[in-house]
Amino acid sequence: MHRVWGILSLFRTMLLSLFFLFSAYFVLSGFHSRAEHEQGKILRQWARADFDLLSLSRSLRALPLSAFLSGRELTASEVRLTNGWDVQGQVALQDLERSRTLFTVAQRNELDNLKKNFQFLKDFLTIFTKRPLPSNVREKHEPNPSFVSIWSLERKLGMSMAVLSLSVRTSHRKAEKALALFETKWERVYGGLLFGFLVILLGVEVWKLKKAQGDIFSKEAQLQALFNAMRDAVVYTDIDRQIRFANPAVEKVFGYRPSELVGQSVAVIYAHREDFERQGKIRYHLEAADDPEPYEMSYIRDDGAPFTGEARGAVVRDPIGRVQGFMVTVRDITRRKEMMDRLFLEKEKWFITLGSIGDAVIVTDINARVEYLNSVAETLTDWSLSEAIDHPVQEVFDIINEITRKPAESPVEKSLRLGTIVGLANHTLLRSRLGKEYAIEDSAAPIRNREGEVIGCVIVFRDVTRERNLLHQVTHQANYDALTDLPNRNLFQDRMNQMLVQARRFQQSVTLFYLDIDHFKKINDSSGHPFGDLVLKEVGRRIRSVVRESDTVARLGGDEFAIIAGGDVSNPEHASYLGRKMLDMMALPFH
């Protein structure tokens, strides 16, 4: 306990020392930056003043004083030089005035003399430039008092610039030396701070090293406890595949005590020598890469009993990446493999059964996406199993109403929603992927897991096209006349009853026509029954051409026909008109 508190106290002291050093570093760095900025600013001002004096001196030497002394008139270029000297001098004097705060008293006095002489010389040159000498004076080359003043002012101005330039350069060099000395002092300060940092960091590293040693011991103990608690057998081998370590679980898995395996070749646990050699070429060699994927292998126990194990191998490397050995974990999966084999056989049985039955079967998941189709379903839907998997069941099992031709409600979605068995509605057609249509009957049932939750749906259906066509044929034969294809007496009676019920409900009338063919027996006797049948067919066709589509035309038997008309035909005038129209149609010759 005292040791722990001592370590914590040392670590806290190091942290505080680092904090103070960092704080001092940042404070001094800020002060250094500001002071260096000020020193640099002063140095730049001295350099600027030196440059301005040099520039003013050069411009003074460029003045065309010889022209002034000779008394001749200035040329245009000489006038530009004079004006340029004036502008350049003004700029230089303004810059020198900004540096006045750095100057000594003597330098300031000399600067005042410089400005005064410059102004005098400027005024003389301005006067001379605007008012040149008279021609008679220029011809005699007589001296002019103005020339003498210009010469004297030029000398004074040059002397002031020389004196001030020498003084400024001396101050400039002193400023450079001061800045260099300033930087040397700060380098020493930073060197001291760096040495303090190094000392503290060295102490921290020593502390971390000691702590790491303690952590290593702790981690080794944790790893040892972890290996001991594992139910899988763990074997560590060197690069020659000699066992150097084994956890207690190897006794349960292989029957060996860990101490019995240490020092032996790992080949002792393989059921077949060739497996040991093959694994050495695949996973356990110096160029082997890490492969965390499990693999199955045949192993053998101490008593000689073989078993199937699931192994995972790992390459053990040192910090620089060199292979030091191999770690292998082995789990006995004999029982699991037997159960998987049983499940596989059961699955194969069910698949074979589903493939051999005459009904089509489709299995979906909870999202109504196809998971399985048997061969009959593939034939009816024109979808193969590989194509249909993960497609919405509505795409594969496309159903419509036979009468309305509209999409029918999916029994799969309804079964998944309600969690019950759902049957298919009557008059349902299945449209295949290629456009074929089949009349089908089916039922959909939910699939549940152990907890009773719905996890999918299975739909079983069969092709009943032949049966439905036969049913339609039988129904048609029972209700329609075989010769004229008109409703027979039974269907006529049913529709008559319906019309009467509707007429009573809506207070309407119903018109009934009854027709027979006079002397029809003579037609059969003279021309034969086949010709009589043709006459009956033509009579039925002519009646249907006169009445409306909603009216019922029936053959009651022999040469007797009946017509049921409703709506506006129930009016006596309309009914008589329809009757005359039918008689007129029958009066036409029968060819």
Tab-separated table of N, CA, C and O in Angstrom, residues 392-488:
chain	number	residue	atom	x	y	z
A	392	PRO	N	-39.590	-10.824	-54.303
A	392	PRO	CA	-40.906	-10.762	-53.666
A	392	PRO	C	-41.819	-11.841	-54.238
A	392	PRO	O	-41.804	-12.121	-55.440
A	393	VAL	N	-42.611	-12.441	-53.367
A	393	VAL	CA	-43.449	-13.550	-53.802
A	393	VAL	C	-44.485	-13.088	-54.828
A	393	VAL	O	-44.943	-13.873	-55.670
A	394	GLN	N	-44.860	-11.798	-54.811
A	394	GLN	CA	-45.837	-11.310	-55.788
A	394	GLN	C	-45.299	-11.405	-57.214
A	394	GLN	O	-46.072	-11.578	-58.162
A	395	GLU	N	-43.972	-11.297	-57.369
A	395	GLU	CA	-43.400	-11.401	-58.706
A	395	GLU	C	-43.413	-12.842	-59.210
A	395	GLU	O	-43.665	-13.089	-60.391
A	396	VAL	N	-43.141	-13.769	-58.323
A	396	VAL	CA	-43.067	-15.184	-58.728
A	396	VAL	C	-44.459	-15.798	-58.770
A	396	VAL	O	-44.809	-16.503	-59.727
A	397	PHE	N	-45.262	-15.542	-57.745
A	397	PHE	CA	-46.614	-16.109	-57.636
A	397	PHE	C	-47.609	-15.013	-58.019
A	397	PHE	O	-48.210	-14.371	-57.171
A	398	ASP	N	-47.766	-14.776	-59.328
A	398	ASP	CA	-48.595	-13.696	-59.863
A	398	ASP	C	-49.996	-14.257	-60.131
A	398	ASP	O	-50.187	-15.053	-61.059
A	399	ILE	N	-50.990	-13.835	-59.338
A	399	ILE	CA	-52.342	-14.381	-59.450
A	399	ILE	C	-53.328	-13.265	-59.765
A	399	ILE	O	-53.173	-12.133	-59.319
A	400	ILE	N	-54.369	-13.614	-60.557
A	400	ILE	CA	-55.418	-12.667	-60.939
A	400	ILE	C	-56.773	-13.351	-60.810
A	400	ILE	O	-56.864	-14.593	-60.722
A	401	ASN	N	-57.843	-12.540	-60.811
A	401	ASN	CA	-59.207	-13.084	-60.793
A	401	ASN	C	-59.597	-13.485	-62.214
A	401	ASN	O	-59.397	-12.720	-63.167
A	402	GLU	N	-60.158	-14.672	-62.329
A	402	GLU	CA	-60.484	-15.217	-63.645
A	402	GLU	C	-61.553	-14.394	-64.354
A	402	GLU	O	-61.538	-14.250	-65.587
A	403	ILE	N	-62.475	-13.810	-63.608
A	403	ILE	CA	-63.602	-13.092	-64.203
A	403	ILE	C	-63.259	-11.626	-64.439
A	403	ILE	O	-63.423	-11.104	-65.543
A	404	THR	N	-62.747	-10.943	-63.391
A	404	THR	CA	-62.466	-9.498	-63.510
A	404	THR	C	-61.096	-9.196	-64.115
A	404	THR	O	-60.860	-8.054	-64.526
A	405	ARG	N	-60.194	-10.170	-64.124
A	405	ARG	CA	-58.838	-10.027	-64.633
A	405	ARG	C	-58.013	-9.034	-63.807
A	405	ARG	O	-56.984	-8.536	-64.253
A	406	LYS	N	-58.454	-8.765	-62.582
A	406	LYS	CA	-57.715	-7.870	-61.702
A	406	LYS	C	-56.816	-8.683	-60.778
A	406	LYS	O	-57.103	-9.851	-60.500
A	407	PRO	N	-55.707	-8.088	-60.260
A	407	PRO	CA	-54.823	-8.820	-59.349
A	407	PRO	C	-55.585	-9.295	-58.109
A	407	PRO	O	-56.387	-8.564	-57.522
A	408	ALA	N	-55.354	-10.540	-57.737
A	408	ALA	CA	-55.992	-11.116	-56.552
A	408	ALA	C	-55.134	-10.864	-55.314
A	408	ALA	O	-53.927	-10.647	-55.410
A	409	GLU	N	-55.766	-10.877	-54.159
A	409	GLU	CA	-55.045	-10.665	-52.905
A	409	GLU	C	-54.095	-11.828	-52.653
A	409	GLU	O	-54.442	-12.992	-52.806
A	410	SER	N	-52.845	-11.489	-52.253
A	410	SER	CA	-51.844	-12.520	-52.016
A	410	SER	C	-52.165	-13.286	-50.736
A	410	SER	O	-52.265	-12.684	-49.658
A	411	PRO	N	-52.333	-14.600	-50.811
A	411	PRO	CA	-52.592	-15.364	-49.585
A	411	PRO	C	-51.381	-15.395	-48.654
A	411	PRO	O	-51.535	-15.573	-47.447
A	412	VAL	N	-50.167	-15.214	-49.222
A	412	VAL	CA	-48.964	-15.235	-48.386
A	412	VAL	C	-48.967	-14.041	-47.438
A	412	VAL	O	-48.750	-14.177	-46.224
A	413	GLU	N	-49.193	-12.857	-47.981
A	413	GLU	CA	-49.184	-11.655	-47.133
A	413	GLU	C	-50.299	-11.709	-46.099
A	413	GLU	O	-50.111	-11.300	-44.949
A	414	LYS	N	-51.451	-12.238	-46.490
A	414	LYS	CA	-52.560	-12.338	-45.548
A	414	LYS	C	-52.241	-13.330	-44.439
A	414	LYS	O	-52.538	-13.086	-43.260
A	415	SER	N	-51.617	-14.453	-44.802
A	415	SER	CA	-51.259	-15.451	-43.790
A	415	SER	C	-50.207	-14.908	-42.834
A	415	SER	O	-50.273	-15.139	-41.627
A	416	LEU	N	-49.210	-14.163	-43.368
A	416	LEU	CA	-48.187	-13.574	-42.506
A	416	LEU	C	-48.785	-12.515	-41.590
A	416	LEU	O	-48.378	-12.374	-40.433
A	417	ARG	N	-49.765	-11.779	-42.109
A	417	ARG	CA	-50.389	-10.712	-41.320
A	417	ARG	C	-51.291	-11.268	-40.224
A	417	ARG	O	-51.278	-10.789	-39.087
A	418	LEU	N	-52.080	-12.294	-40.560
A	418	LEU	CA	-53.041	-12.850	-39.601
A	418	LEU	C	-52.464	-13.982	-38.770
A	418	LEU	O	-52.983	-14.291	-37.698
A	419	GLY	N	-51.411	-14.616	-39.279
A	419	GLY	CA	-50.822	-15.753	-38.559
A	419	GLY	C	-51.686	-16.996	-38.605
A	419	GLY	O	-51.593	-17.846	-37.707
A	420	THR	N	-52.528	-17.147	-39.635
A	420	THR	CA	-53.413	-18.308	-39.757
A	420	THR	C	-53.311	-18.873	-41.166
A	420	THR	O	-52.722	-18.270	-42.071
A	421	ILE	N	-53.932	-20.052	-41.357
A	421	ILE	CA	-53.986	-20.662	-42.680
A	421	ILE	C	-55.006	-19.910	-43.520
A	421	ILE	O	-56.117	-19.633	-43.082
A	422	VAL	N	-54.636	-19.579	-44.746
A	422	VAL	CA	-55.488	-18.798	-45.645
A	422	VAL	C	-55.647	-19.568	-46.947
A	422	VAL	O	-54.658	-20.037	-47.526
A	423	GLY	N	-56.907	-19.718	-47.389
A	423	GLY	CA	-57.181	-20.382	-48.657
A	423	GLY	C	-57.293	-19.386	-49.789
A	423	GLY	O	-57.539	-18.185	-49.573
A	424	LEU	N	-57.127	-19.878	-51.006
A	424	LEU	CA	-57.191	-19.014	-52.175
A	424	LEU	C	-58.642	-18.812	-52.596
A	424	LEU	O	-59.459	-19.724	-52.510
A	425	ALA	N	-58.952	-17.619	-53.077
A	425	ALA	CA	-60.313	-17.327	-53.523
A	425	ALA	C	-60.635	-18.116	-54.796
A	425	ALA	O	-59.744	-18.512	-55.560
A	426	ASN	N	-61.948	-18.344	-55.019
A	426	ASN	CA	-62.368	-19.040	-56.239
A	426	ASN	C	-62.065	-18.189	-57.473
A	426	ASN	O	-61.870	-16.976	-57.381
A	427	HIS	N	-62.038	-18.847	-58.606
A	427	HIS	CA	-61.802	-18.187	-59.895
A	427	HIS	C	-60.447	-17.478	-59.914
A	427	HIS	O	-60.327	-16.345	-60.389
A	428	THR	N	-59.420	-18.124	-59.375
A	428	THR	CA	-58.081	-17.544	-59.362
A	428	THR	C	-57.232	-18.185	-60.447
A	428	THR	O	-57.216	-19.415	-60.600
A	429	LEU	N	-56.517	-17.348	-61.184
A	429	LEU	CA	-55.610	-17.808	-62.220
A	429	LEU	C	-54.183	-17.427	-61.850
A	429	LEU	O	-53.931	-16.336	-61.318
A	430	LEU	N	-53.239	-18.320	-62.133
A	430	LEU	CA	-51.812	-18.049	-61.963
A	430	LEU	C	-51.217	-17.707	-63.322
A	430	LEU	O	-51.342	-18.488	-64.274
A	431	ARG	N	-50.584	-16.537	-63.395
A	431	ARG	CA	-49.896	-16.149	-64.623
A	431	ARG	C	-48.413	-16.450	-64.475
A	431	ARG	O	-47.754	-15.963	-63.557
A	432	SER	N	-47.884	-17.270	-65.374
A	432	SER	CA	-46.479	-17.632	-65.298
A	432	SER	C	-45.624	-16.492	-65.818
A	432	SER	O	-46.114	-15.485	-66.351
A	433	ARG	N	-44.326	-16.672	-65.670
A	433	ARG	CA	-43.383	-15.651	-66.121
A	433	ARG	C	-43.453	-15.454	-67.636
A	433	ARG	O	-43.181	-14.354	-68.138
A	434	LEU	N	-43.845	-16.517	-68.373
A	434	LEU	CA	-43.924	-16.450	-69.836
A	434	LEU	C	-45.327	-16.130	-70.339
A	434	LEU	O	-45.588	-16.212	-71.534
A	435	GLY	N	-46.256	-15.799	-69.416
A	435	GLY	CA	-47.594	-15.393	-69.817
A	435	GLY	C	-48.616	-16.512	-69.862
A	435	GLY	O	-49.778	-16.262	-70.209
A	436	LYS	N	-48.248	-17.731	-69.507
A	436	LYS	CA	-49.223	-18.818	-69.467
A	436	LYS	C	-50.131	-18.641	-68.255
A	436	LYS	O	-49.718	-18.077	-67.240
A	437	GLU	N	-51.375	-19.141	-68.381
A	437	GLU	CA	-52.340	-19.016	-67.291
A	437	GLU	C	-52.812	-20.397	-66.863
A	437	GLU	O	-53.095	-21.264	-67.712
A	438	TYR	N	-52.873	-20.574	-65.533
A	438	TYR	CA	-53.317	-21.835	-64.958
A	438	TYR	C	-54.373	-21.538	-63.903
A	438	TYR	O	-54.195	-20.623	-63.077
A	439	ALA	N	-55.463	-22.310	-63.936
A	439	ALA	CA	-56.430	-22.249	-62.842
A	439	ALA	C	-55.854	-23.033	-61.677
A	439	ALA	O	-55.401	-24.176	-61.852
A	440	ILE	N	-55.805	-22.424	-60.489
A	440	ILE	CA	-55.152	-23.074	-59.351
A	440	ILE	C	-56.050	-23.034	-58.127
A	440	ILE	O	-56.965	-22.214	-58.014
A	441	GLU	N	-55.766	-23.949	-57.227
A	441	GLU	CA	-56.312	-23.966	-55.867
A	441	GLU	C	-55.138	-24.048	-54.930
A	441	GLU	O	-54.154	-24.751	-55.212
A	442	ASP	N	-55.216	-23.338	-53.805
A	442	ASP	CA	-54.062	-23.372	-52.900
A	442	ASP	C	-54.490	-23.016	-51.486
A	442	ASP	O	-55.645	-22.682	-51.211
A	443	SER	N	-53.472	-23.069	-50.608
A	443	SER	CA	-53.620	-22.586	-49.228
A	443	SER	C	-52.241	-22.159	-48.748
A	443	SER	O	-51.226	-22.735	-49.145
A	444	ALA	N	-52.196	-21.131	-47.912
A	444	ALA	CA	-50.942	-20.607	-47.356
A	444	ALA	C	-50.987	-20.748	-45.842
A	444	ALA	O	-52.013	-20.450	-45.211
A	445	ALA	N	-49.887	-21.194	-45.264
A	445	ALA	CA	-49.826	-21.407	-43.816
A	445	ALA	C	-48.568	-20.750	-43.264
A	445	ALA	O	-47.507	-20.777	-43.903
A	446	PRO	N	-48.637	-20.127	-42.084
A	446	PRO	CA	-47.449	-19.493	-41.497
A	446	PRO	C	-46.476	-20.529	-40.947
A	446	PRO	O	-46.878	-21.610	-40.509
A	447	ILE	N	-45.187	-20.186	-40.960
A	447	ILE	CA	-44.128	-21.010	-40.353
A	447	ILE	C	-43.714	-20.325	-39.062
A	447	ILE	O	-43.433	-19.120	-39.050
A	448	ARG	N	-43.629	-21.090	-37.980
A	448	ARG	CA	-43.311	-20.522	-36.665
A	448	ARG	C	-42.050	-21.153	-36.112
A	448	ARG	O	-41.729	-22.312	-36.408
A	449	ASN	N	-41.336	-20.372	-35.267
A	449	ASN	CA	-40.169	-20.906	-34.583
A	449	ASN	C	-40.573	-21.509	-33.243
A	449	ASN	O	-41.769	-21.656	-32.943
A	450	ARG	N	-39.593	-21.868	-32.418
A	450	ARG	CA	-39.898	-22.509	-31.129
A	450	ARG	C	-40.705	-21.610	-30.207
A	450	ARG	O	-41.502	-22.085	-29.408
A	451	GLU	N	-40.477	-20.316	-30.312
A	451	GLU	CA	-41.201	-19.371	-29.457
A	451	GLU	C	-42.585	-19.043	-30.007
A	451	GLU	O	-43.314	-18.243	-29.405
A	452	GLY	N	-42.955	-19.637	-31.127
A	452	GLY	CA	-44.270	-19.387	-31.705
A	452	GLY	C	-44.341	-18.147	-32.568
A	452	GLY	O	-45.431	-17.766	-33.006
A	453	GLU	N	-43.210	-17.523	-32.838
A	453	GLU	CA	-43.209	-16.321	-33.673
A	453	GLU	C	-43.218	-16.719	-35.141
A	453	GLU	O	-42.560	-17.681	-35.554
A	454	VAL	N	-43.972	-15.973	-35.941
A	454	VAL	CA	-44.045	-16.233	-37.380
A	454	VAL	C	-42.733	-15.801	-38.022
A	454	VAL	O	-42.301	-14.658	-37.885
A	455	ILE	N	-42.089	-16.711	-38.735
A	455	ILE	CA	-40.805	-16.417	-39.381
A	455	ILE	C	-40.878	-16.597	-40.891
A	455	ILE	O	-39.891	-16.355	-41.590
A	456	GLY	N	-42.020	-17.022	-41.401
A	456	GLY	CA	-42.139	-17.219	-42.841
A	456	GLY	C	-43.494	-17.799	-43.194
A	456	GLY	O	-44.414	-17.860	-42.367
A	457	CYS	N	-43.618	-18.236	-44.436
A	457	CYS	CA	-44.890	-18.770	-44.910
A	457	CYS	C	-44.609	-19.821	-45.979
A	457	CYS	O	-43.620	-19.716	-46.727
A	458	VAL	N	-45.475	-20.845	-46.050
A	458	VAL	CA	-45.400	-21.851	-47.095
A	458	VAL	C	-46.754	-21.876	-47.814
A	458	VAL	O	-47.805	-21.867	-47.174
A	459	ILE	N	-46.706	-21.861	-49.141
A	459	ILE	CA	-47.927	-21.894	-49.933
A	459	ILE	C	-47.884	-23.136	-50.815
A	459	ILE	O	-46.881	-23.407	-51.483
A	460	VAL	N	-48.956	-23.903	-50.776
A	460	VAL	CA	-49.074	-25.140	-51.554
A	460	VAL	C	-50.236	-24.947	-52.534
A	460	VAL	O	-51.348	-24.593	-52.123
A	461	PHE	N	-49.975	-25.175	-53.823
A	461	PHE	CA	-51.033	-24.993	-54.820
A	461	PHE	C	-50.864	-26.042	-55.919
A	461	PHE	O	-49.798	-26.667	-56.054
A	462	ARG	N	-51.944	-26.237	-56.665
A	462	ARG	CA	-51.913	-27.220	-57.752
A	462	ARG	C	-52.704	-26.692	-58.938
A	462	ARG	O	-53.596	-25.845	-58.798
A	463	ASP	N	-52.397	-27.243	-60.088
A	463	ASP	CA	-53.034	-26.850	-61.340
A	463	ASP	C	-54.369	-27.592	-61.471
A	463	ASP	O	-54.414	-28.828	-61.534
A	464	VAL	N	-55.488	-26.836	-61.499
A	464	VAL	CA	-56.823	-27.424	-61.644
A	464	VAL	C	-57.486	-26.909	-62.923
A	464	VAL	O	-58.713	-26.834	-63.004
A	465	THR	N	-56.667	-26.562	-63.906
A	465	THR	CA	-57.221	-26.033	-65.159
A	465	THR	C	-58.147	-27.047	-65.822
A	465	THR	O	-59.262	-26.705	-66.274
A	466	ARG	N	-57.731	-28.302	-65.878
A	466	ARG	CA	-58.539	-29.331	-66.537
A	466	ARG	C	-59.851	-29.536	-65.804
A	466	ARG	O	-60.934	-29.597	-66.414
A	467	GLU	N	-59.802	-29.614	-64.480
A	467	GLU	CA	-61.009	-29.821	-63.706
A	467	GLU	C	-61.952	-28.625	-63.837
A	467	GLU	O	-63.181	-28.802	-63.948
A	468	ARG	N	-61.366	-27.408	-63.832
A	468	ARG	CA	-62.228	-26.231	-63.922
A	468	ARG	C	-62.861	-26.123	-65.312
A	468	ARG	O	-64.031	-25.741	-65.439
A	469	ASN	N	-62.094	-26.464	-66.344
A	469	ASN	CA	-62.672	-26.460	-67.693
A	469	ASN	C	-63.792	-27.499	-67.813
A	469	ASN	O	-64.831	-27.243	-68.446
A	470	LEU	N	-63.567	-28.645	-67.200
A	470	LEU	CA	-64.598	-29.681	-67.229
A	470	LEU	C	-65.837	-29.222	-66.479
A	470	LEU	O	-66.974	-29.441	-66.921
A	471	LEU	N	-65.637	-28.562	-65.347
A	471	LEU	CA	-66.756	-28.039	-64.575
A	471	LEU	C	-67.528	-27.000	-65.384
A	471	LEU	O	-68.766	-27.001	-65.395
A	472	HIS	N	-66.763	-26.110	-66.063
A	472	HIS	CA	-67.430	-25.115	-66.906
A	472	HIS	C	-68.233	-25.777	-68.020
A	472	HIS	O	-69.353	-25.362	-68.347
A	473	GLN	N	-67.672	-26.864	-68.553
A	473	GLN	CA	-68.356	-27.560	-69.645
A	473	GLN	C	-69.638	-28.214	-69.148
A	473	GLN	O	-70.695	-28.124	-69.794
A	474	VAL	N	-69.568	-28.857	-68.010
A	474	VAL	CA	-70.752	-29.523	-67.445
A	474	VAL	C	-71.818	-28.500	-67.096
A	474	VAL	O	-73.017	-28.680	-67.355
A	475	THR	N	-71.362	-27.385	-66.488
A	475	THR	CA	-72.316	-26.332	-66.130
A	475	THR	C	-72.972	-25.750	-67.375
A	475	THR	O	-74.177	-25.473	-67.397
A	476	HIS	N	-72.187	-25.575	-68.414
A	476	HIS	CA	-72.727	-25.034	-69.661
A	476	HIS	C	-73.731	-25.995	-70.290
A	476	HIS	O	-74.803	-25.587	-70.768
A	477	GLN	N	-73.397	-27.289	-70.282
A	477	GLN	CA	-74.310	-28.270	-70.862
A	477	GLN	C	-75.621	-28.356	-70.088
A	477	GLN	O	-76.686	-28.613	-70.658
A	478	ALA	N	-75.558	-28.140	-68.776
A	478	ALA	CA	-76.760	-28.227	-67.949
A	478	ALA	C	-77.664	-27.016	-68.126
A	478	ALA	O	-78.867	-27.088	-67.812
A	479	ASN	N	-77.148	-25.908	-68.612
A	479	ASN	CA	-77.920	-24.674	-68.665
A	479	ASN	C	-78.111	-24.114	-70.081
A	479	ASN	O	-78.830	-23.119	-70.234
A	480	TYR	N	-77.496	-24.706	-71.075
A	480	TYR	CA	-77.603	-24.172	-72.430
A	480	TYR	C	-78.039	-25.272	-73.411
A	480	TYR	O	-77.702	-26.454	-73.240
A	481	ASP	N	-78.774	-24.849	-74.405
A	481	ASP	CA	-79.240	-25.757	-75.439
A	481	ASP	C	-78.060	-26.164	-76.319
A	481	ASP	O	-77.290	-25.313	-76.773
A	482	ALA	N	-77.925	-27.468	-76.562
A	482	ALA	CA	-76.777	-27.972	-77.304
A	482	ALA	C	-76.811	-27.557	-78.761
A	482	ALA	O	-75.764	-27.404	-79.386
A	483	LEU	N	-78.012	-27.338	-79.333
A	483	LEU	CA	-78.114	-27.020	-80.761
A	483	LEU	C	-77.899	-25.527	-81.021
A	483	LEU	O	-77.051	-25.132	-81.834
A	484	THR	N	-78.607	-24.652	-80.315
A	484	THR	CA	-78.557	-23.209	-80.598
A	484	THR	C	-77.619	-22.450	-79.664
A	484	THR	O	-77.371	-21.268	-79.875
A	485	ASP	N	-77.112	-23.115	-78.631
A	485	ASP	CA	-76.254	-22.488	-77.617
A	485	ASP	C	-76.982	-21.351	-76.900
A	485	ASP	O	-76.365	-20.429	-76.382
A	486	LEU	N	-78.332	-21.430	-76.865
A	486	LEU	CA	-79.148	-20.485	-76.101
A	486	LEU	C	-79.466	-21.094	-74.741
A	486	LEU	O	-79.411	-22.312	-74.552
A	487	PRO	N	-79.792	-20.278	-73.740
A	487	PRO	CA	-80.217	-20.834	-72.455
A	487	PRO	C	-81.384	-21.812	-72.645
A	487	PRO	O	-82.291	-21.561	-73.445
A	488	ASN	N	-81.344	-22.920	-71.869
A	488	ASN	CA	-82.417	-23.909	-71.961
A	488	ASN	C	-83.528	-23.573	-70.977
A	488	ASN	O	-83.531	-22.501	-70.349
